[in-house]
mmCIF file of C-alpha atoms in Angstrom:
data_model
loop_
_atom_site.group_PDB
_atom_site.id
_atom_site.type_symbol
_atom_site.label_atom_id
_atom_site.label_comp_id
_atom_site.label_asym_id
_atom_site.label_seq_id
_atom_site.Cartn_x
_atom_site.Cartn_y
_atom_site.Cartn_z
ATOM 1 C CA UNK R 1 29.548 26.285 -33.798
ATOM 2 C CA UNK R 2 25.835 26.103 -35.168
ATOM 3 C CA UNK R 3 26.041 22.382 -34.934
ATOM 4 C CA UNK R 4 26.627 21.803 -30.874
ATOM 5 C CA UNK R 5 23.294 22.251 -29.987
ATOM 6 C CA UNK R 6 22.002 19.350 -32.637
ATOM 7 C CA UNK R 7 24.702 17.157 -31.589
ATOM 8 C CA UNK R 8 23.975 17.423 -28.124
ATOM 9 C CA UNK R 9 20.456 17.056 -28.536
ATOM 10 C CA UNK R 10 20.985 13.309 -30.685
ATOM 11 C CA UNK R 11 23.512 12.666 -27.422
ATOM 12 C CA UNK R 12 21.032 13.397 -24.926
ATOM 13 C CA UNK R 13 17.895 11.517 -25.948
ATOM 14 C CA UNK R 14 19.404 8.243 -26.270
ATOM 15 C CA UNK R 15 21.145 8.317 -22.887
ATOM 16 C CA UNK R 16 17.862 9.705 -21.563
ATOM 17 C CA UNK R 17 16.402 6.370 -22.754
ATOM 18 C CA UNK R 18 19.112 4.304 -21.465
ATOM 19 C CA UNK R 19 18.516 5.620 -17.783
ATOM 20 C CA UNK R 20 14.828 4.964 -18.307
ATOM 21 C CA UNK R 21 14.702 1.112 -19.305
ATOM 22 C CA UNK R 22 17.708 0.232 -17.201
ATOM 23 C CA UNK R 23 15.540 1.652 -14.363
ATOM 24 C CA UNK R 24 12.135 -0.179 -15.496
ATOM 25 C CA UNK R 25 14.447 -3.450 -15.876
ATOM 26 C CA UNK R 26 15.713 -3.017 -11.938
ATOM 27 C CA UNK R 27 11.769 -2.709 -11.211
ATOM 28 C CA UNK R 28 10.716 -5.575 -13.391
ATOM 29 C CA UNK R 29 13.445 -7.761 -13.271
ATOM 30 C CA UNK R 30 12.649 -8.912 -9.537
ATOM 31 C CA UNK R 31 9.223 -9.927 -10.712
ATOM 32 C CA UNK R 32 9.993 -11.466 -13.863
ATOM 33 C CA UNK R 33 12.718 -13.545 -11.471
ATOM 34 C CA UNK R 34 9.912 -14.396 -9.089
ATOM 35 C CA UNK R 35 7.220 -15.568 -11.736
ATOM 36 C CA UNK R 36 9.753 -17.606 -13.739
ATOM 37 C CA UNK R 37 11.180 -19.663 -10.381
ATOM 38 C CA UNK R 38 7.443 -19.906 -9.227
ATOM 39 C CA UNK R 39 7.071 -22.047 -11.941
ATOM 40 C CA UNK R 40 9.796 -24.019 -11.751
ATOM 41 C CA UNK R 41 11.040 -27.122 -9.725
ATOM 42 C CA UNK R 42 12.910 -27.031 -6.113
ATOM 43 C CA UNK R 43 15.922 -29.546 -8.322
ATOM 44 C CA UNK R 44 15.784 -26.557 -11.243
ATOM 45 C CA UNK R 45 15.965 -23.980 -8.715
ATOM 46 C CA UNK R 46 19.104 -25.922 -6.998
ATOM 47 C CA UNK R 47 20.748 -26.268 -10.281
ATOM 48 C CA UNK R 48 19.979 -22.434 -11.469
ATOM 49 C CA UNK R 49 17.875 -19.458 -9.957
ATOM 50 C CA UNK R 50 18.246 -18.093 -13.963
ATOM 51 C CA UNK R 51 17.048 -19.647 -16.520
ATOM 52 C CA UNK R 52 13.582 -20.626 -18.345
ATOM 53 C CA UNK R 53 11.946 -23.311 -16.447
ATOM 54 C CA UNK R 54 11.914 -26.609 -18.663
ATOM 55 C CA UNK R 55 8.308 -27.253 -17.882
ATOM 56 C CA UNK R 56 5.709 -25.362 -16.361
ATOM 57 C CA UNK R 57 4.973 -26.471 -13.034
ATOM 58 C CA UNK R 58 2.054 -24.699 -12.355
ATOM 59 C CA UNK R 59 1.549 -27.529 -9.556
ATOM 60 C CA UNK R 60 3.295 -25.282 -7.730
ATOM 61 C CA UNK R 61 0.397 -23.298 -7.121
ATOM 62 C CA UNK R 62 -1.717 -25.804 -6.751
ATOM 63 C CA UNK R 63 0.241 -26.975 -3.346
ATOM 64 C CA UNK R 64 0.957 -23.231 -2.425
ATOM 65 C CA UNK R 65 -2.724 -22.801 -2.274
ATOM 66 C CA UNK R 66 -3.116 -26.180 -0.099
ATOM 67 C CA UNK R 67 -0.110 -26.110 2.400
ATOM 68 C CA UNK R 68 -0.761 -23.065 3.530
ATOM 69 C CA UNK R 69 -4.360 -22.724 3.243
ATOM 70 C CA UNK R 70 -4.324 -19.472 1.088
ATOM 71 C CA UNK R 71 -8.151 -18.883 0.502
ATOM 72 C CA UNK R 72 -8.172 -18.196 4.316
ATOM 73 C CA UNK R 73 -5.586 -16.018 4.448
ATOM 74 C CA UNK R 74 -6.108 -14.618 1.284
ATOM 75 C CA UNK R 75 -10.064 -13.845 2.512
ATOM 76 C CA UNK R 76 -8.287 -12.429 6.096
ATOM 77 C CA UNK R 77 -6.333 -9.620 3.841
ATOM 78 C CA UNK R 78 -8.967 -8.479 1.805
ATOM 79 C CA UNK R 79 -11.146 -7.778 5.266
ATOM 80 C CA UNK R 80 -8.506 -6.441 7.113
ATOM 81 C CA UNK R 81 -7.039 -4.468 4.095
ATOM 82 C CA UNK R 82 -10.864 -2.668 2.964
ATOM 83 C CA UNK R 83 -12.323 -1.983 6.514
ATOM 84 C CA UNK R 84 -8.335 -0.458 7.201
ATOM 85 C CA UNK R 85 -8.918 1.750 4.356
ATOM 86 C CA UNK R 86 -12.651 2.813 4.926
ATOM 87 C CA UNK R 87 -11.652 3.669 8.831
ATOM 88 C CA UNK R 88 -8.600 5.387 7.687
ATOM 89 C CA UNK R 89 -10.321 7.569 4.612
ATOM 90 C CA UNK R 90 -13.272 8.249 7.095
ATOM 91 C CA UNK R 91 -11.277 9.504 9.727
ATOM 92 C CA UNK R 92 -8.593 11.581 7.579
ATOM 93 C CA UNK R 93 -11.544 13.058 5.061
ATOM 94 C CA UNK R 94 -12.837 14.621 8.034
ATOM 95 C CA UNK R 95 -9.353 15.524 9.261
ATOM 96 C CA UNK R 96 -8.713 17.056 5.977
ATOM 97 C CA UNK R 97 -11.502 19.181 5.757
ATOM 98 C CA UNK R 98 -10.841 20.917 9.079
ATOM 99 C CA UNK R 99 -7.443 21.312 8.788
ATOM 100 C CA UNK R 100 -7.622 22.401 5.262
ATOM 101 C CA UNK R 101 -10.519 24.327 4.800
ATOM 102 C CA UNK R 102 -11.208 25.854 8.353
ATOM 103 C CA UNK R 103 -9.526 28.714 10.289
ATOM 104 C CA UNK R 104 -9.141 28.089 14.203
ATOM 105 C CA UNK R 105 -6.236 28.367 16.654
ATOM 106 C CA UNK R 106 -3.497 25.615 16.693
ATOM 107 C CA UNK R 107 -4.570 24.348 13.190
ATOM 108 C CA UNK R 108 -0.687 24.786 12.027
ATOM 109 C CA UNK R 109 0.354 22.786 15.434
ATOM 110 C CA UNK R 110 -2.088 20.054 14.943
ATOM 111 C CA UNK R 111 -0.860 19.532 11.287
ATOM 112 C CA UNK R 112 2.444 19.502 12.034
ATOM 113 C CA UNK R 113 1.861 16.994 14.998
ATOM 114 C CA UNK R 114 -0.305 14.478 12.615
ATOM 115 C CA UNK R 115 2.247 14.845 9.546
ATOM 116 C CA UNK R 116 5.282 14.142 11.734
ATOM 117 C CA UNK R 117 4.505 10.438 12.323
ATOM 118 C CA UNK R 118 5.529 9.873 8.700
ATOM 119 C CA UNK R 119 8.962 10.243 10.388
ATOM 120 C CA UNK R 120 8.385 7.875 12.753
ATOM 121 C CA UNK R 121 9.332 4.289 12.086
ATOM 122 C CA UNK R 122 6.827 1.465 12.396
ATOM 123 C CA UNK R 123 9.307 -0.666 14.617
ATOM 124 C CA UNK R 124 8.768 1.844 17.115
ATOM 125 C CA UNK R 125 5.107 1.285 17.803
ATOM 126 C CA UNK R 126 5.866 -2.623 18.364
ATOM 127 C CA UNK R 127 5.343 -2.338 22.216
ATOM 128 C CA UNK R 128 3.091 0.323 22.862
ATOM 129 C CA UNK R 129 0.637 -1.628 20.281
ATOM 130 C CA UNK R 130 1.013 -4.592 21.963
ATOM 131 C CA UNK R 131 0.532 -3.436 25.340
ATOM 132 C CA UNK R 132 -2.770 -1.848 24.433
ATOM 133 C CA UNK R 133 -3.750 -4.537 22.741
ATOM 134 C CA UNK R 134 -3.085 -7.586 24.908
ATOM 135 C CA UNK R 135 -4.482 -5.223 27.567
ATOM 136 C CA UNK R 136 -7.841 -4.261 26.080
ATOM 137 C CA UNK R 137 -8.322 -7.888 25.181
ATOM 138 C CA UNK R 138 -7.862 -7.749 20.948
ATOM 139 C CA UNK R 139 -5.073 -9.905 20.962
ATOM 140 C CA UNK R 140 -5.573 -12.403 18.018
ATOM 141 C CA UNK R 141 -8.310 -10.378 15.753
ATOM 142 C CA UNK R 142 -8.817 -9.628 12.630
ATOM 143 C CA UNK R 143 -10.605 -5.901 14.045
ATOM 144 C CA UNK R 144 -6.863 -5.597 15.824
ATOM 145 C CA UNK R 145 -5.134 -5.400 12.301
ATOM 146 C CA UNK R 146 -7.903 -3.064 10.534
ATOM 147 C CA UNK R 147 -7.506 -1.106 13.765
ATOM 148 C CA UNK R 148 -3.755 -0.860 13.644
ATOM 149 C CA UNK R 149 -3.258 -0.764 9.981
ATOM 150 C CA UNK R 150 -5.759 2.234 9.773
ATOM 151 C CA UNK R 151 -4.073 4.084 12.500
ATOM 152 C CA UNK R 152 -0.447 3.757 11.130
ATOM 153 C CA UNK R 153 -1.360 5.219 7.813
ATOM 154 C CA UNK R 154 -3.245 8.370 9.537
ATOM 155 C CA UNK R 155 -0.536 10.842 9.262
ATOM 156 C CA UNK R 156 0.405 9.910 5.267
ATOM 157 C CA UNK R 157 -3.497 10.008 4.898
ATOM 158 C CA UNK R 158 -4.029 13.294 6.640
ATOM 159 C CA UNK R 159 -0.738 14.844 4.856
ATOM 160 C CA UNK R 160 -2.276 13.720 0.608
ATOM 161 C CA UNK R 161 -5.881 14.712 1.339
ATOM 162 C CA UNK R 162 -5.650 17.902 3.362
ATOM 163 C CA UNK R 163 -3.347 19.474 0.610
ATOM 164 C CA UNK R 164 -5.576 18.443 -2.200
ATOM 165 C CA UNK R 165 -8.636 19.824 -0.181
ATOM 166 C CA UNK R 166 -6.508 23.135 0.200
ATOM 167 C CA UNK R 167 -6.443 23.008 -3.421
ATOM 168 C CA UNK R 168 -9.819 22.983 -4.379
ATOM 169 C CA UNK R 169 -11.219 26.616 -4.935
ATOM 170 C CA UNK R 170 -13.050 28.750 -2.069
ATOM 171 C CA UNK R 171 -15.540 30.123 -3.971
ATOM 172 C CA UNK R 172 -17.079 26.948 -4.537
ATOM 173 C CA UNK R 173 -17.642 26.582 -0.506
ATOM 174 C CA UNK R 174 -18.150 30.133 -0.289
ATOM 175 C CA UNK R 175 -20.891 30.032 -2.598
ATOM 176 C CA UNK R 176 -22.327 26.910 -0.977
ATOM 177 C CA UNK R 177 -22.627 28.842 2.524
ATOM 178 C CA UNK R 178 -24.573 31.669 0.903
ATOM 179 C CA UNK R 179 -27.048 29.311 -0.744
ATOM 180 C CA UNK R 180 -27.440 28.043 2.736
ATOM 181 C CA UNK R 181 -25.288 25.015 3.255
ATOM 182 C CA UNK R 182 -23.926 24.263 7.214
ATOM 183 C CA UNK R 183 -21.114 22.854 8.034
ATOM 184 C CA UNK R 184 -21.565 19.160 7.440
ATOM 185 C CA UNK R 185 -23.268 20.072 4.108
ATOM 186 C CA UNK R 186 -20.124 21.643 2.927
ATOM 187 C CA UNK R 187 -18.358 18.957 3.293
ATOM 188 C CA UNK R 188 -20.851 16.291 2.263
ATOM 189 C CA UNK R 189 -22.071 17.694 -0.919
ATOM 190 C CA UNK R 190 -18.861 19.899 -1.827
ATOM 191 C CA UNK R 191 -15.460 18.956 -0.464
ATOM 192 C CA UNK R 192 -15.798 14.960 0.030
ATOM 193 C CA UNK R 193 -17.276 14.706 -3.485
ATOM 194 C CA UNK R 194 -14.771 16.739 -5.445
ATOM 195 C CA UNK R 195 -11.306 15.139 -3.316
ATOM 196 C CA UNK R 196 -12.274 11.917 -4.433
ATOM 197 C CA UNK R 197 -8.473 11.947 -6.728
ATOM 198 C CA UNK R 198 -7.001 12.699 -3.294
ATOM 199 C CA UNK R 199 -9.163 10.050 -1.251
ATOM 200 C CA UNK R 200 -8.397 7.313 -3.944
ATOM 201 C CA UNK R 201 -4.480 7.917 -3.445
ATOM 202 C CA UNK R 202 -4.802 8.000 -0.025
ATOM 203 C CA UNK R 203 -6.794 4.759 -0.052
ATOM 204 C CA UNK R 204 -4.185 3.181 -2.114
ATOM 205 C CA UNK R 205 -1.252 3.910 -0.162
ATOM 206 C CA UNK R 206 -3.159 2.562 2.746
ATOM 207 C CA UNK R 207 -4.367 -0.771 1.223
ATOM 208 C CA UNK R 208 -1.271 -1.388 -0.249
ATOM 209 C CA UNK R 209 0.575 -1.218 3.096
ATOM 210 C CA UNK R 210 -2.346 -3.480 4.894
ATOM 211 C CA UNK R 211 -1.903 -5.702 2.412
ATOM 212 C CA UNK R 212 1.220 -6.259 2.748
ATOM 213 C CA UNK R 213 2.099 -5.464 6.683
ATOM 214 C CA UNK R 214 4.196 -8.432 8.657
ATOM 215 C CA UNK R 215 5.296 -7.194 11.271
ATOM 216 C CA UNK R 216 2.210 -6.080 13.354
ATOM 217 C CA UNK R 217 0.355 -8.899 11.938
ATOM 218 C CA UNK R 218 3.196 -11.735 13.559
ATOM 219 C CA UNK R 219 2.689 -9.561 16.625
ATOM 220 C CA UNK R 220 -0.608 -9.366 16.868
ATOM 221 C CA UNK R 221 -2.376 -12.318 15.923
ATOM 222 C CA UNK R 222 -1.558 -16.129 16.730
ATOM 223 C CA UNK R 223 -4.309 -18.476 15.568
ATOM 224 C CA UNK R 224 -3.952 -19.296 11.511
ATOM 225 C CA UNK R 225 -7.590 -18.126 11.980
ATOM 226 C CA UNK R 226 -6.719 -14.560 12.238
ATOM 227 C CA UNK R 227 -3.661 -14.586 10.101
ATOM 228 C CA UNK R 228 -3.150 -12.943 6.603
ATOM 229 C CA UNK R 229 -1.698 -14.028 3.703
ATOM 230 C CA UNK R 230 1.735 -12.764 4.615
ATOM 231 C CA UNK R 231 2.257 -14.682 7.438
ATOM 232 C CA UNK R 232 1.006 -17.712 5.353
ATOM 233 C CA UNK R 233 4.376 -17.983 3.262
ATOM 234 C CA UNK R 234 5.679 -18.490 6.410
ATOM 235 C CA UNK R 235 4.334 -22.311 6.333
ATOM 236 C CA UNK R 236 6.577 -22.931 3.300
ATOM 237 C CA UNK R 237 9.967 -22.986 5.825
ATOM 238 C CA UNK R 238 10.078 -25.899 8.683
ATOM 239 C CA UNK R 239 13.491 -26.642 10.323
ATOM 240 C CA UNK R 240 14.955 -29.337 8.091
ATOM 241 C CA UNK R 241 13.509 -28.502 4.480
ATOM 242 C CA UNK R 242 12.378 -25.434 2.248
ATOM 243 C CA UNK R 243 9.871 -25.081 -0.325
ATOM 244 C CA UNK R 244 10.986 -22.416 -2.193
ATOM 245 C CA UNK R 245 9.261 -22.773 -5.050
ATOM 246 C CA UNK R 246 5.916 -23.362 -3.472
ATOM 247 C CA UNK R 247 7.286 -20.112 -1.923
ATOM 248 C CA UNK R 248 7.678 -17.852 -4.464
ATOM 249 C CA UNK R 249 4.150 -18.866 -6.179
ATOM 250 C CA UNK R 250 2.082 -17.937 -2.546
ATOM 251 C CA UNK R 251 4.328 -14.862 -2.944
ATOM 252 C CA UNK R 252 3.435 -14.502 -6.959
ATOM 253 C CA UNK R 253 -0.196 -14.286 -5.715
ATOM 254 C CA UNK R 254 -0.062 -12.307 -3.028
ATOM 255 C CA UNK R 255 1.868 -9.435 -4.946
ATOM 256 C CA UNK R 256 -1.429 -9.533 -7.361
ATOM 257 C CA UNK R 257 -3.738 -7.681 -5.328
ATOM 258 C CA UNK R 258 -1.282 -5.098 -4.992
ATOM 259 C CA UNK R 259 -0.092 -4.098 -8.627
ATOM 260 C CA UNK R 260 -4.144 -4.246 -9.606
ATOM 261 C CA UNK R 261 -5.145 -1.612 -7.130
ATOM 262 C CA UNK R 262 -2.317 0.386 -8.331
ATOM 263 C CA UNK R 263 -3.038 -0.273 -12.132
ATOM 264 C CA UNK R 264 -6.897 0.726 -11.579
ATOM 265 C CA UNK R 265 -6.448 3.696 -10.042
ATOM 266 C CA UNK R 266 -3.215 5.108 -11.791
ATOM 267 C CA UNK R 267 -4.669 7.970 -12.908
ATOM 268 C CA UNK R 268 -6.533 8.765 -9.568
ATOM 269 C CA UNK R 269 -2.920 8.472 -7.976
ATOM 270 C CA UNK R 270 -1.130 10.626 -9.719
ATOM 271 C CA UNK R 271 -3.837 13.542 -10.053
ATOM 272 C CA UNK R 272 -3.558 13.296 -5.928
ATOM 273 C CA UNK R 273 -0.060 13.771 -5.546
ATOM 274 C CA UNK R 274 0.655 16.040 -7.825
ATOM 275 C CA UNK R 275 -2.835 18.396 -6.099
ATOM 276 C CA UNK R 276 -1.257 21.784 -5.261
ATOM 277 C CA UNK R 277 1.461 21.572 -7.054
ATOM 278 C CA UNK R 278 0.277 23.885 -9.371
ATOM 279 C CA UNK R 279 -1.651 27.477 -8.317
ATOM 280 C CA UNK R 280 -2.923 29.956 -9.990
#
């Protein structure tokens, strides 16, 4: 009878393992997929999606980049993508603060109200966007997308940095007011500088989603112009042929910007999600 808990122990551990690198495979595998077929040929790819390509055909990238004038588009999604996250972080640090760190009537209902649009799907905001924006003259702009993108991500933004501004300690402001600091001071010189964990995994969430946003961007813009990358690996289908394999390398770049802002600021994520959890 000793021996059970041993036994059980050497069970668990390897099948704890097992669940872990089957799941990293289904989140790698995709990519691995993608990369491989970007560098192979449209015959290959006809033959077998599987496989190790028999050459590189890093021309692939080469025509991804000039069919569907990537620098453009790529330069479009970095704009749109920072100014969406310096609105949004400027508007929700400021948000945060109040609703964190201040005591007024209908603070509770005003939280609730900004945190409930998580629920909300994006679909739903299809016409009501473009029927301000059509109306107000910002169809087909790059400030339309940066507008939009910033707006949509206000209630996830307002929801990570007001509860990791809740967890930062009171005596710090409280001893801040006494040495004579207003209201904008406290949040200048305290608050704002110690949430930047929370303000970093805000910012990522948002830049990640601008970055990679379709929908509003096909609805809102028209003119390659104004278009972001997204859209771009549109020009790889026309109505009697397919490049998929110029495809998937406009896609292998695209998904770059993405997994870097996450890798850089891992650390900053995680210490903003998991704010609060924690007290005492």
């Amino acid at each position: 009878m000793s021996r059970r808990p041993g036994v059980a122990a050497a069970v668990a551990i390897p099948a704890k393992w097992v669940f872990l690198l089957f799941m990293l495979a289904v989140a790698v595998f995709p990519l691995l997929w993608l990369l491989l077929n970007s560098l192979r040929t449209n015959l290959e790819l006809q033959i077998s999606s599987f496989g190790i390509p028999a050459r590189p055909a890093f021309e692939n990238y080469l025509n991804a980049i000039r069919i569907a004038n990537l620098p453009l588009l790529f330069a479009n999604s970095i704009v749109v993508a920072v100014a969406a996250v310096a609105l949004n972080l400027g508007v929700t640090a400021m948000a945060g603060f109040v609703l964190s760190r201040e005591a007024f009537r209908g603070r509770q209902v005003i939280s609730t109200l900004l945190t409930a649009g998580i629920l909300i799907p994006i679909i739903s905001f299809m016409v009501p966007y473009f029927t301000l924006v059509t109306r107000t003259g910002l169809y087909d702009r790059l400030l339309t997308l940066v507008l939009v993108d910033a707006a949509v991500n206000i209630p996830v933004s307002v929801f990570i940095v007001s509860a990791f501004m809740a967890s930062i300690p009171k005596e710090l402001e409280e001893a801040a007011i006494i040495d004579g600091c207003g209201f904008s001071q406290r949040f200048f010189r305290i608050i704002f500088p110690l949430s930047r964990s929370g303000l970093a995994t805000a910012g990522t969430f948002c830049f990640i989603y601008a970055w990679n946003e379709f929908i509003m961007a096909m609805l809102l813009t028209s003119s390659v112009s104004s278009r972001t990358i997204q859209l771009g690996i549109r020009f790889f289908t026309s109505q009697f042929i397919t490049d998929y394999t110029g495809m998937f390398a406009a896609i292998t770049i695209s998904v770059i910007p993405s997994i870097a802002a996450y890798v850089l600021l891992h650390d900053r994520i995680i210490a903003g999600i998991t704010a609060g959890a924690v007290k005492g």
